[in-house]
């Protein structure tokens, strides 16, 4: 039986779209066969998607020292609908941060703590000017989550 990886990532620019695509590419690695991937923008994702997944990868921009409004909206609409059934859900996060990313990370960590989700990996903060290496790092993150799901270690 396949496992389900949900990628919910805000991509308002060409570079952040590259990041979301990189996460999906990593999760679709040819050696991973028993994981189905669903990729959605935060405004298109909801509690039904969380309830159907076995792990979640979140992606956001840093907006005024906080997560994107779109990701916050996703959490607002999903929080109470999933809090009981999805405790322990493995999760990961990448933040495209122009400056720091600390406030964004802290905000998402607070919500994840409230949901009682479990970090599969430390949040990935992509700071400063755009670098192509950011996409490689996010691709590895997608691969890590999908491989961990398939292997049953997450």
Coordinates of C-alpha atoms in Angstrom, one line a residue:
X1 CA 0.0 0.0 0.0
X2 CA 1.4 3.4 -0.9
X3 CA 2.1 6.2 1.5
X4 CA 0.9 9.7 0.8
X5 CA 3.2 12.8 0.9
X6 CA 1.5 16.1 0.9
X7 CA 3.5 19.2 -0.3
X8 CA 1.9 22.5 0.6
X9 CA 4.1 25.3 -0.6
X10 CA 3.5 29.0 -1.3
X11 CA 5.1 30.0 -4.6
X12 CA 4.4 33.6 -5.5
X13 CA 7.5 34.1 -7.7
X14 CA 9.5 32.2 -10.3
X15 CA 12.2 31.3 -7.7
X16 CA 9.8 30.0 -5.1
X17 CA 8.0 28.0 -7.9
X18 CA 11.4 26.4 -8.6
X19 CA 11.6 25.4 -4.9
X20 CA 8.1 23.8 -5.0
X21 CA 9.0 22.0 -8.2
X22 CA 12.3 20.9 -6.7
X23 CA 10.5 19.4 -3.6
X24 CA 8.2 17.5 -6.0
X25 CA 11.1 16.3 -8.1
X26 CA 12.9 15.0 -5.1
X27 CA 9.9 13.2 -3.8
X28 CA 9.3 11.6 -7.3
X29 CA 12.8 10.2 -7.3
X30 CA 12.8 7.1 -9.6
X31 CA 14.0 4.8 -6.8
X32 CA 10.9 5.6 -4.7
X33 CA 7.9 3.6 -5.9
X34 CA 5.5 3.3 -3.0
X35 CA 4.9 7.0 -2.2
X36 CA 2.2 9.1 -3.9
X37 CA 2.8 12.8 -4.0
X38 CA 0.2 15.6 -3.9
X39 CA 1.4 19.1 -4.4
X40 CA -0.9 22.1 -3.6
X41 CA -0.7 25.8 -3.0
X42 CA -1.7 26.7 0.5
X43 CA -5.0 28.3 -0.6
X44 CA -5.9 25.1 -2.5
X45 CA -5.1 22.7 0.3
X46 CA -7.3 22.0 3.3
X47 CA -8.0 19.6 6.1
X48 CA -9.1 16.8 3.8
X49 CA -5.6 16.8 2.3
X50 CA -3.9 16.6 5.7
X51 CA -6.2 13.8 6.8
X52 CA -5.3 11.8 3.7
X53 CA -1.5 12.1 4.0
X54 CA 1.2 10.2 5.9
X55 CA 3.7 13.1 6.0
X56 CA 3.7 16.8 5.0
X57 CA 6.3 19.2 3.6
X58 CA 5.5 22.8 4.1
X59 CA 7.1 25.6 2.1
X60 CA 6.7 29.4 2.7
X61 CA 8.3 32.7 2.0
X62 CA 9.3 35.0 4.8
X63 CA 6.8 37.9 4.8
X64 CA 7.5 40.7 7.2
X65 CA 9.3 38.2 9.5
X66 CA 6.4 35.8 9.4
X67 CA 5.1 32.9 7.2
X68 CA 3.1 33.8 4.1
X69 CA -0.5 34.7 4.6
X70 CA -1.5 31.8 2.3
X71 CA 0.2 29.3 4.6
X72 CA -1.3 30.9 7.7
X73 CA -4.7 30.6 6.0
X74 CA -4.1 26.9 5.3
X75 CA -3.3 26.4 9.0
X76 CA -6.4 28.5 10.1
X77 CA -8.7 26.3 7.9
X78 CA -7.1 23.0 8.9
X79 CA -6.0 23.2 12.5
X80 CA -9.1 22.1 14.4
X81 CA -10.2 19.7 11.7
X82 CA -7.0 17.7 12.0
X83 CA -5.7 18.2 15.5
X84 CA -7.0 15.0 17.0
X85 CA -6.5 12.6 14.0
X86 CA -3.1 13.7 12.8
X87 CA -1.0 13.9 16.0
X88 CA 2.5 12.6 15.3
X89 CA 2.3 13.5 11.6
X90 CA 5.9 13.7 10.2
X91 CA 6.5 17.1 8.8
X92 CA 9.3 19.3 7.4
X93 CA 9.6 23.0 6.4
X94 CA 11.5 25.1 4.1
X95 CA 11.5 28.9 4.3
X96 CA 12.7 31.2 1.5
X97 CA 14.0 34.0 3.7
X98 CA 15.3 37.2 2.2
X99 CA 16.9 38.2 5.5
X100 CA 16.6 36.0 8.5
X101 CA 13.8 33.5 8.6
X102 CA 13.8 33.2 12.4
X103 CA 10.4 34.7 13.0
X104 CA 8.9 32.5 10.2
X105 CA 10.4 29.4 11.6
X106 CA 9.2 30.2 15.1
X107 CA 5.7 30.9 13.9
X108 CA 5.4 27.6 12.0
X109 CA 7.1 25.7 14.9
X110 CA 4.4 27.1 17.3
X111 CA 1.6 25.8 15.1
X112 CA 3.3 22.4 14.5
X113 CA 3.8 22.1 18.3
X114 CA 0.1 22.8 18.9
X115 CA -0.9 20.2 16.3
X116 CA 1.6 17.7 17.9
X117 CA 3.2 17.0 14.6
X118 CA 6.7 15.6 14.6
X119 CA 9.7 17.1 12.8
X120 CA 11.2 14.7 10.4
X121 CA 14.1 17.1 9.9
X122 CA 15.1 20.6 11.2
X123 CA 13.5 23.4 9.2
X124 CA 15.5 24.4 6.2
X125 CA 16.0 28.2 6.1
X126 CA 17.2 29.5 2.7
X127 CA 18.6 32.9 3.5
X128 CA 19.9 35.8 1.5
X129 CA 20.1 36.4 -2.2
X130 CA 18.7 33.6 -4.5
X131 CA 21.1 30.7 -5.1
X132 CA 20.5 27.8 -7.4
X133 CA 21.7 25.6 -4.5
X134 CA 18.5 26.4 -2.7
X135 CA 16.6 24.3 -5.2
X136 CA 19.0 21.4 -4.7
X137 CA 18.5 21.6 -0.9
X138 CA 14.7 21.5 -1.2
X139 CA 15.0 18.6 -3.7
X140 CA 17.0 16.7 -1.2
X141 CA 14.4 17.5 1.5
X142 CA 11.6 16.1 -0.8
X143 CA 13.6 13.0 -1.5
X144 CA 14.4 12.5 2.3
X145 CA 10.7 12.7 3.2
X146 CA 9.6 10.3 0.4
X147 CA 12.4 7.8 1.1
X148 CA 11.7 7.9 4.8
X149 CA 8.0 7.3 4.2
X150 CA 8.7 4.4 1.9
X151 CA 11.2 2.8 4.3
X152 CA 8.8 3.2 7.2
X153 CA 11.2 5.3 9.3
X154 CA 8.9 8.3 9.5

